[in-house]
Amino acid sequence: MAHFKTPLLTKSYVVNFLISLLLYLTMYLLIVVITQYTVNQYHVSDSLAGLVMGLFIVGSLLGRFMIGRFINVIGPKKILVIGLIAFILTQCLYFFEGSLIFLMVTRLLNGFALAIATTATGTIVALISPVDRRAEGISLFSLSLVVGAAVGPFVGLLLSHIYPTVVLFVLCVIIAFIALFMSFTLHIDFTVEPLRAEDKQFKLSQFVSIPALPIASVILVCGLGYASVLSFIQIYAETLNLVTVASYYFIAYAIASVITRPIVGKIMDRYNENKIAYPALILFCLSLITLAVVTTSTGWLLLISGALLGVGYGSMTAVCNVAAIKVSDKDKMGIATSTFYIGLDFGLGFGPFALGFLTSSVGFSKMYAVTAFILVLCIGLYWMVHGRHIQARGQEK
């Protein structure tokens, strides 16, 4: 008798994917223009402008800490709508030319709102994906972040050379409104749970999934590795006179991710996370080593590094997301998803700050070599906190 798989790409799945894509597109679009906007508008130093950019991540961390516990109480769809409305309102604050402090508060609130919305979309995909295809569903869904991170900066840089920054602010508001209208078409089978008396007490487990914290430490380290590329690849390319080639770095990253991500999810569903995690971490290390050895005459290595990063880091985000949900209780999907993103945001947010000290003392090439070594250690970290606990298929939780 033929075996038919439960459909994965339902209407709600596709809509949820597109909402997440639009959110990340606006996030990364603004990331590449907000620093220069701050310098030009308020005549501040590059370091202070970098702080303004980074406050978005701080707001995102606060949002993820706060919202996870309310997913089951309010429901993921309502949380998503609330997050999208808050995101639109905070996007509108960019139109007010106040003080630098006002812009800082705007970035903080904007990050907080995005965290609410993306935590909701991350929870929704885990809920609507068939149990036997959950890893595949989460893996495919994470492409929304990959594509948003590749297309957003490209669109932002392209339009910033043609139009004033206020036009980009308008575009982001329009995109957010489209995402809000799309959210009303979502259909999710979910029963809200009343807030229990013990949940009203202040406990760490109300904000993060304790079982998911170990795997969150893995994605934190991976986020630090990715931050080394995201933050310094452009400056590094300028020192090597490879700016033109570097502009295609994240295109190679996105193409490699799109090609491999569906396969990654299917392998995890059929076997387990270990089948992906160890090769992915090795490829991640090779990506950074490739960056460390690139020279002006070997600029093509940048594209190889981008492709390796897409397979390595891209696969690890899917692995850690799936693992965080797997080790947590079924009624803690929202908090588990939030915990995963908290680890990722910590790595992305504080990685550039820590690695910045390293680049100033040893240079970019050695910084990438050191970061690659940290990723080698991360292989051992993954084995210790998660990999060694995975049993043969059929005995997994």
GROMACS .gro file of C-alpha atoms in nm:
model
  397
    1MET     CA    1   0.000   0.000   0.000
    2ALA     CA    2   0.141   0.339  -0.097
    3HIS     CA    3   0.249   0.571   0.181
    4PHE     CA    4   0.134   0.930   0.141
    5LYS     CA    5   0.310   1.205   0.332
    6THR     CA    6   0.103   1.459   0.519
    7PRO     CA    7   0.101   1.784   0.316
    8LEU     CA    8   0.354   2.038   0.442
    9LEU     CA    9   0.315   2.340   0.214
   10THR     CA   10  -0.036   2.433   0.321
   11LYS     CA   11  -0.181   2.781   0.276
   12SER     CA   12  -0.108   2.876   0.638
   13TYR     CA   13   0.249   2.744   0.610
   14VAL     CA   14   0.320   2.952   0.299
   15VAL     CA   15   0.156   3.265   0.446
   16ASN     CA   16   0.353   3.226   0.770
   17PHE     CA   17   0.674   3.183   0.567
   18LEU     CA   18   0.606   3.499   0.365
   19ILE     CA   19   0.528   3.702   0.679
   20SER     CA   20   0.858   3.595   0.833
   21LEU     CA   21   1.041   3.674   0.508
   22LEU     CA   22   0.894   4.025   0.494
   23LEU     CA   23   0.988   4.092   0.857
   24TYR     CA   24   1.349   3.984   0.813
   25LEU     CA   25   1.373   4.172   0.484
   26THR     CA   26   1.283   4.499   0.660
   27MET     CA   27   1.516   4.421   0.949
   28TYR     CA   28   1.822   4.364   0.729
   29LEU     CA   29   1.727   4.644   0.491
   30LEU     CA   30   1.748   4.892   0.779
   31ILE     CA   31   2.062   4.738   0.929
   32VAL     CA   32   2.273   4.837   0.629
   33VAL     CA   33   2.147   5.197   0.615
   34ILE     CA   34   2.079   5.298   0.976
   35THR     CA   35   2.446   5.340   1.073
   36GLN     CA   36   2.522   5.581   0.789
   37TYR     CA   37   2.188   5.757   0.847
   38THR     CA   38   2.284   5.813   1.212
   39VAL     CA   39   2.626   5.953   1.119
   40ASN     CA   40   2.481   6.189   0.858
   41GLN     CA   41   2.177   6.299   1.057
   42TYR     CA   42   2.332   6.343   1.402
   43HIS     CA   43   2.703   6.388   1.315
   44VAL     CA   44   2.823   6.124   1.560
   45SER     CA   45   3.118   5.883   1.551
   46ASP     CA   46   3.103   5.546   1.378
   47SER     CA   47   3.120   5.366   1.713
   48LEU     CA   48   2.818   5.554   1.849
   49ALA     CA   49   2.631   5.490   1.524
   50GLY     CA   50   2.716   5.122   1.565
   51LEU     CA   51   2.563   5.132   1.912
   52VAL     CA   52   2.240   5.271   1.764
   53MET     CA   53   2.233   4.981   1.519
   54GLY     CA   54   2.307   4.728   1.794
   55LEU     CA   55   2.027   4.849   2.021
   56PHE     CA   56   1.789   4.672   1.784
   57ILE     CA   57   1.938   4.338   1.897
   58VAL     CA   58   1.911   4.441   2.263
   59GLY     CA   59   1.542   4.518   2.210
   60SER     CA   60   1.500   4.186   2.033
   61LEU     CA   61   1.653   4.000   2.327
   62LEU     CA   62   1.420   4.174   2.572
   63GLY     CA   63   1.122   4.092   2.352
   64ARG     CA   64   1.208   3.722   2.332
   65PHE     CA   65   1.258   3.700   2.708
   66MET     CA   66   0.918   3.857   2.770
   67ILE     CA   67   0.692   3.702   2.505
   68GLY     CA   68   0.769   3.330   2.523
   69ARG     CA   69   0.558   3.267   2.833
   70PHE     CA   70   0.249   3.433   2.679
   71ILE     CA   71   0.233   3.224   2.360
   72ASN     CA   72   0.018   2.954   2.520
   73VAL     CA   73  -0.193   3.203   2.717
   74ILE     CA   74  -0.281   3.441   2.433
   75GLY     CA   75  -0.224   3.218   2.129
   76PRO     CA   76   0.044   3.247   1.859
   77LYS     CA   77  -0.179   3.416   1.598
   78LYS     CA   78  -0.288   3.693   1.836
   79ILE     CA   79   0.073   3.736   1.947
   80LEU     CA   80   0.173   3.768   1.581
   81VAL     CA   81  -0.092   4.034   1.513
   82ILE     CA   82   0.009   4.226   1.826
   83GLY     CA   83   0.374   4.205   1.723
   84LEU     CA   84   0.302   4.324   1.369
   85ILE     CA   85   0.096   4.621   1.489
   86ALA     CA   86   0.373   4.714   1.732
   87PHE     CA   87   0.627   4.674   1.452
   88ILE     CA   88   0.432   4.913   1.228
   89LEU     CA   89   0.398   5.171   1.505
   90THR     CA   90   0.768   5.158   1.592
   91GLN     CA   91   0.859   5.179   1.221
   92CYS     CA   92   0.660   5.503   1.204
   93LEU     CA   93   0.877   5.650   1.481
   94TYR     CA   94   1.165   5.673   1.232
   95PHE     CA   95   0.979   5.957   1.058
   96PHE     CA   96   1.017   6.182   1.364
   97GLU     CA   97   1.352   6.359   1.357
   98GLY     CA   98   1.411   6.396   1.729
   99SER     CA   99   1.728   6.364   1.931
  100LEU     CA  100   1.980   6.081   1.912
  101ILE     CA  101   1.828   5.940   2.231
  102PHE     CA  102   1.490   5.927   2.056
  103LEU     CA  103   1.644   5.727   1.770
  104MET     CA  104   1.806   5.490   2.021
  105VAL     CA  105   1.471   5.431   2.192
  106THR     CA  106   1.311   5.377   1.851
  107ARG     CA  107   1.568   5.110   1.762
  108LEU     CA  108   1.515   4.942   2.098
  109LEU     CA  109   1.135   4.934   2.060
  110ASN     CA  110   1.158   4.829   1.695
  111GLY     CA  111   1.372   4.529   1.791
  112PHE     CA  112   1.133   4.443   2.075
  113ALA     CA  113   0.836   4.443   1.834
  114LEU     CA  114   1.015   4.233   1.573
  115ALA     CA  115   1.104   3.976   1.839
  116ILE     CA  116   0.737   3.939   1.932
  117ALA     CA  117   0.633   3.883   1.570
  118THR     CA  118   0.916   3.647   1.472
  119THR     CA  119   0.883   3.440   1.790
  120ALA     CA  120   0.518   3.393   1.695
  121THR     CA  121   0.598   3.288   1.336
  122GLY     CA  122   0.865   3.048   1.464
  123THR     CA  123   0.614   2.889   1.700
  124ILE     CA  124   0.343   2.873   1.435
  125VAL     CA  125   0.561   2.675   1.193
  126ALA     CA  126   0.629   2.414   1.463
  127LEU     CA  127   0.256   2.388   1.533
  128ILE     CA  128   0.131   2.360   1.175
  129SER     CA  129   0.405   2.130   1.042
  130PRO     CA  130   0.308   1.759   1.047
  131VAL     CA  131   0.480   1.577   1.334
  132ASP     CA  132   0.654   1.334   1.096
  133ARG     CA  133   0.783   1.627   0.886
  134ARG     CA  134   0.848   1.885   1.158
  135ALA     CA  135   1.223   1.907   1.103
  136GLU     CA  136   1.166   1.950   0.730
  137GLY     CA  137   0.904   2.217   0.798
  138ILE     CA  138   1.128   2.413   1.035
  139SER     CA  139   1.428   2.375   0.804
  140LEU     CA  140   1.237   2.509   0.503
  141PHE     CA  141   1.086   2.788   0.713
  142SER     CA  142   1.430   2.907   0.823
  143LEU     CA  143   1.493   2.999   0.459
  144SER     CA  144   1.279   3.307   0.527
  145LEU     CA  145   1.563   3.438   0.743
  146VAL     CA  146   1.828   3.336   0.490
  147VAL     CA  147   1.656   3.504   0.195
  148GLY     CA  148   1.565   3.810   0.402
  149ALA     CA  149   1.926   3.846   0.518
  150ALA     CA  150   2.048   3.825   0.157
  151VAL     CA  151   1.785   4.035  -0.022
  152GLY     CA  152   1.738   4.299   0.252
  153PRO     CA  153   2.093   4.440   0.245
  154PHE     CA  154   2.100   4.424  -0.136
  155VAL     CA  155   1.775   4.624  -0.166
  156GLY     CA  156   1.880   4.864   0.109
  157LEU     CA  157   2.217   4.947  -0.047
  158LEU     CA  158   2.067   4.972  -0.395
  159LEU     CA  159   1.786   5.211  -0.297
  160SER     CA  160   2.002   5.416  -0.058
  161HIS     CA  161   2.214   5.527  -0.355
  162ILE     CA  162   1.903   5.645  -0.541
  163TYR     CA  163   1.655   5.772  -0.279
  164PRO     CA  164   1.678   5.949   0.059
  165THR     CA  165   1.656   5.729   0.368
  166VAL     CA  166   1.300   5.841   0.441
  167VAL     CA  167   1.186   5.654   0.128
  168LEU     CA  168   1.329   5.334   0.278
  169PHE     CA  169   1.137   5.404   0.600
  170VAL     CA  170   0.817   5.434   0.395
  171LEU     CA  171   0.894   5.108   0.213
  172CYS     CA  172   0.945   4.926   0.545
  173VAL     CA  173   0.609   5.049   0.677
  174ILE     CA  174   0.434   4.933   0.358
  175ILE     CA  175   0.598   4.590   0.384
  176ALA     CA  176   0.492   4.563   0.750
  177PHE     CA  177   0.132   4.649   0.659
  178ILE     CA  178   0.133   4.376   0.393
  179ALA     CA  179   0.256   4.128   0.655
  180LEU     CA  180  -0.021   4.237   0.893
  181PHE     CA  181  -0.294   4.187   0.633
  182MET     CA  182  -0.153   3.845   0.548
  183SER     CA  183  -0.161   3.739   0.914
  184PHE     CA  184  -0.541   3.761   0.920
  185THR     CA  185  -0.560   3.472   0.669
  186LEU     CA  186  -0.372   3.230   0.895
  187HIS     CA  187  -0.565   2.931   1.030
  188ILE     CA  188  -0.405   2.763   1.331
  189ASP     CA  189  -0.555   2.483   1.538
  190PHE     CA  190  -0.452   2.597   1.884
  191THR     CA  191  -0.622   2.600   2.224
  192VAL     CA  192  -0.510   2.872   2.463
  193GLU     CA  193  -0.430   2.782   2.822
  194PRO     CA  194  -0.516   2.999   3.125
  195LEU     CA  195  -0.228   3.139   3.324
  196ARG     CA  196  -0.181   2.910   3.623
  197ALA     CA  197  -0.115   3.040   3.974
  198GLU     CA  198   0.240   2.899   3.976
  199ASP     CA  199   0.307   3.071   3.643
  200LYS     CA  200   0.248   3.410   3.805
  201GLN     CA  201   0.553   3.358   4.025
  202PHE     CA  202   0.888   3.480   3.895
  203LYS     CA  203   1.082   3.177   3.772
  204LEU     CA  204   1.344   3.140   3.500
  205SER     CA  205   1.139   2.861   3.339
  206GLN     CA  206   0.864   3.116   3.263
  207PHE     CA  207   1.096   3.301   3.027
  208VAL     CA  208   1.319   3.033   2.877
  209SER     CA  209   1.302   2.658   2.822
  210ILE     CA  210   1.555   2.514   3.068
  211PRO     CA  211   1.606   2.192   2.863
  212ALA     CA  212   1.672   2.405   2.551
  213LEU     CA  213   1.939   2.624   2.712
  214PRO     CA  214   2.228   2.384   2.633
  215ILE     CA  215   2.148   2.375   2.261
  216ALA     CA  216   2.093   2.753   2.274
  217SER     CA  217   2.458   2.781   2.383
  218VAL     CA  218   2.556   2.604   2.059
  219ILE     CA  219   2.363   2.845   1.837
  220LEU     CA  220   2.511   3.133   2.042
  221VAL     CA  221   2.862   3.024   1.937
  222CYS     CA  222   2.744   2.974   1.578
  223GLY     CA  223   2.587   3.321   1.587
  224LEU     CA  224   2.921   3.464   1.697
  225GLY     CA  225   3.086   3.297   1.398
  226TYR     CA  226   2.824   3.435   1.161
  227ALA     CA  227   2.857   3.780   1.318
  228SER     CA  228   3.228   3.779   1.230
  229VAL     CA  229   3.125   3.760   0.865
  230LEU     CA  230   2.820   3.985   0.878
  231SER     CA  231   3.003   4.265   1.059
  232PHE     CA  232   3.350   4.263   0.903
  233ILE     CA  233   3.334   4.106   0.555
  234GLN     CA  234   3.286   4.443   0.383
  235ILE     CA  235   3.578   4.610   0.565
  236TYR     CA  236   3.795   4.301   0.513
  237ALA     CA  237   3.715   4.302   0.141
  238GLU     CA  238   3.813   4.670   0.117
  239THR     CA  239   4.157   4.595   0.262
  240LEU     CA  240   4.203   4.327  -0.005
  241ASN     CA  241   4.054   4.535  -0.290
  242LEU     CA  242   3.782   4.272  -0.335
  243VAL     CA  243   3.472   4.486  -0.278
  244THR     CA  244   3.308   4.385  -0.607
  245VAL     CA  245   3.351   4.013  -0.541
  246ALA     CA  246   3.239   4.056  -0.179
  247SER     CA  247   2.909   4.205  -0.296
  248TYR     CA  248   2.816   3.857  -0.419
  249TYR     CA  249   2.919   3.684  -0.095
  250PHE     CA  250   2.570   3.661   0.053
  251ILE     CA  251   2.421   3.571  -0.284
  252ALA     CA  252   2.643   3.259  -0.283
  253TYR     CA  253   2.539   3.206   0.079
  254ALA     CA  254   2.168   3.228  -0.005
  255ILE     CA  255   2.190   3.002  -0.312
  256ALA     CA  256   2.373   2.730  -0.118
  257SER     CA  257   2.118   2.754   0.165
  258VAL     CA  258   1.817   2.734  -0.067
  259ILE     CA  259   1.958   2.427  -0.244
  260THR     CA  260   2.052   2.233   0.070
  261ARG     CA  261   1.787   2.331   0.324
  262PRO     CA  262   1.508   2.098   0.199
  263ILE     CA  263   1.751   1.803   0.209
  264VAL     CA  264   1.866   1.895   0.560
  265GLY     CA  265   1.514   1.880   0.699
  266LYS     CA  266   1.435   1.546   0.538
  267ILE     CA  267   1.754   1.388   0.674
  268MET     CA  268   1.675   1.507   1.028
  269ASP     CA  269   1.320   1.370   1.004
  270ARG     CA  270   1.444   1.033   0.879
  271TYR     CA  271   1.749   0.999   1.104
  272ASN     CA  272   1.846   1.262   1.366
  273GLU     CA  273   2.021   1.594   1.411
  274ASN     CA  274   2.369   1.440   1.439
  275LYS     CA  275   2.364   1.340   1.072
  276ILE     CA  276   2.360   1.710   0.987
  277ALA     CA  277   2.527   1.886   1.282
  278TYR     CA  278   2.879   1.742   1.260
  279PRO     CA  279   2.925   1.790   0.881
  280ALA     CA  280   2.764   2.136   0.907
  281LEU     CA  281   3.002   2.252   1.181
  282ILE     CA  282   3.301   2.125   0.981
  283LEU     CA  283   3.183   2.316   0.671
  284PHE     CA  284   3.126   2.624   0.889
  285CYS     CA  285   3.488   2.601   1.009
  286LEU     CA  286   3.612   2.560   0.652
  287SER     CA  287   3.418   2.871   0.550
  288LEU     CA  288   3.601   3.082   0.809
  289ILE     CA  289   3.938   2.922   0.729
  290THR     CA  290   3.880   3.009   0.363
  291LEU     CA  291   3.822   3.371   0.463
  292ALA     CA  292   4.141   3.367   0.668
  293VAL     CA  293   4.358   3.260   0.370
  294VAL     CA  294   4.196   3.464   0.090
  295THR     CA  295   4.423   3.713  -0.088
  296THR     CA  296   4.376   3.981  -0.351
  297SER     CA  297   4.469   3.730  -0.623
  298THR     CA  298   4.233   3.459  -0.491
  299GLY     CA  299   3.913   3.661  -0.458
  300TRP     CA  300   3.709   3.369  -0.590
  301LEU     CA  301   3.764   3.205  -0.251
  302LEU     CA  302   3.518   3.457  -0.109
  303LEU     CA  303   3.238   3.294  -0.309
  304ILE     CA  304   3.350   2.948  -0.195
  305SER     CA  305   3.341   3.073   0.163
  306GLY     CA  306   2.992   3.215   0.113
  307ALA     CA  307   2.863   2.884  -0.022
  308LEU     CA  308   3.025   2.688   0.263
  309LEU     CA  309   2.872   2.932   0.512
  310GLY     CA  310   2.529   2.882   0.357
  311VAL     CA  311   2.551   2.505   0.400
  312GLY     CA  312   2.732   2.507   0.736
  313TYR     CA  313   2.583   2.791   0.938
  314GLY     CA  314   2.250   2.767   0.757
  315SER     CA  315   2.214   2.400   0.847
  316MET     CA  316   2.313   2.460   1.210
  317THR     CA  317   2.034   2.712   1.260
  318ALA     CA  318   1.786   2.445   1.148
  319VAL     CA  319   1.952   2.179   1.368
  320CYS     CA  320   1.944   2.392   1.682
  321ASN     CA  321   1.589   2.513   1.621
  322VAL     CA  322   1.463   2.156   1.579
  323ALA     CA  323   1.664   2.035   1.879
  324ALA     CA  324   1.535   2.314   2.106
  325ILE     CA  325   1.175   2.214   2.030
  326LYS     CA  326   1.249   1.841   2.054
  327VAL     CA  327   1.401   1.854   2.404
  328SER     CA  328   1.125   2.080   2.540
  329ASP     CA  329   0.775   1.978   2.649
  330LYS     CA  330   0.510   1.991   2.377
  331ASP     CA  331   0.325   2.272   2.553
  332LYS     CA  332   0.647   2.479   2.566
  333MET     CA  333   0.701   2.524   2.191
  334GLY     CA  334   0.667   2.900   2.220
  335ILE     CA  335   0.922   2.930   2.500
  336ALA     CA  336   1.153   2.678   2.325
  337THR     CA  337   1.144   2.884   2.007
  338SER     CA  338   1.210   3.200   2.207
  339THR     CA  339   1.505   3.033   2.383
  340PHE     CA  340   1.660   2.936   2.049
  341TYR     CA  341   1.636   3.294   1.921
  342ILE     CA  342   1.774   3.433   2.247
  343GLY     CA  343   2.090   3.226   2.199
  344LEU     CA  344   2.116   3.334   1.835
  345ASP     CA  345   2.059   3.702   1.917
  346PHE     CA  346   2.324   3.694   2.190
  347GLY     CA  347   2.580   3.562   1.943
  348LEU     CA  348   2.484   3.805   1.669
  349GLY     CA  349   2.451   4.102   1.904
  350PHE     CA  350   2.761   4.071   2.120
  351GLY     CA  351   2.986   3.884   1.876
  352PRO     CA  352   3.090   4.197   1.682
  353PHE     CA  353   3.175   4.377   2.008
  354ALA     CA  354   3.402   4.094   2.128
  355LEU     CA  355   3.559   4.025   1.789
  356GLY     CA  356   3.617   4.396   1.734
  357PHE     CA  357   3.887   4.391   2.001
  358LEU     CA  358   4.047   4.094   1.826
  359THR     CA  359   4.058   4.260   1.484
  360SER     CA  360   4.223   4.571   1.624
  361SER     CA  361   4.507   4.366   1.772
  362VAL     CA  362   4.566   4.080   1.524
  363GLY     CA  363   4.386   4.184   1.203
  364PHE     CA  364   4.098   4.033   1.010
  365SER     CA  365   4.272   3.725   0.872
  366LYS     CA  366   4.385   3.599   1.213
  367MET     CA  367   4.049   3.693   1.362
  368TYR     CA  368   3.877   3.456   1.118
  369ALA     CA  369   4.134   3.186   1.200
  370VAL     CA  370   4.062   3.225   1.573
  371THR     CA  371   3.686   3.218   1.508
  372ALA     CA  372   3.730   2.898   1.305
  373PHE     CA  373   3.911   2.743   1.604
  374ILE     CA  374   3.621   2.844   1.828
  375LEU     CA  375   3.388   2.661   1.587
  376VAL     CA  376   3.609   2.351   1.618
  377LEU     CA  377   3.553   2.366   1.994
  378CYS     CA  378   3.181   2.407   1.922
  379ILE     CA  379   3.180   2.056   1.773
  380GLY     CA  380   3.274   1.925   2.116
  381LEU     CA  381   3.018   2.153   2.281
  382TYR     CA  382   2.741   2.018   2.057
  383TRP     CA  383   2.842   1.658   2.132
  384MET     CA  384   2.846   1.726   2.506
  385VAL     CA  385   2.510   1.906   2.536
  386HIS     CA  386   2.304   1.726   2.272
  387GLY     CA  387   2.476   1.492   2.026
  388ARG     CA  388   2.571   1.219   2.274
  389HIS     CA  389   2.216   1.202   2.407
  390ILE     CA  390   2.059   1.118   2.072
  391GLN     CA  391   1.959   0.754   2.045
  392ALA     CA  392   1.889   0.547   1.736
  393ARG     CA  393   1.581   0.638   1.539
  394GLY     CA  394   1.270   0.502   1.704
  395GLN     CA  395   1.402   0.574   2.053
  396GLU     CA  396   1.413   0.951   2.017
  397LYS     CA  397   1.175   1.169   2.205
   0.00000   0.00000   0.00000
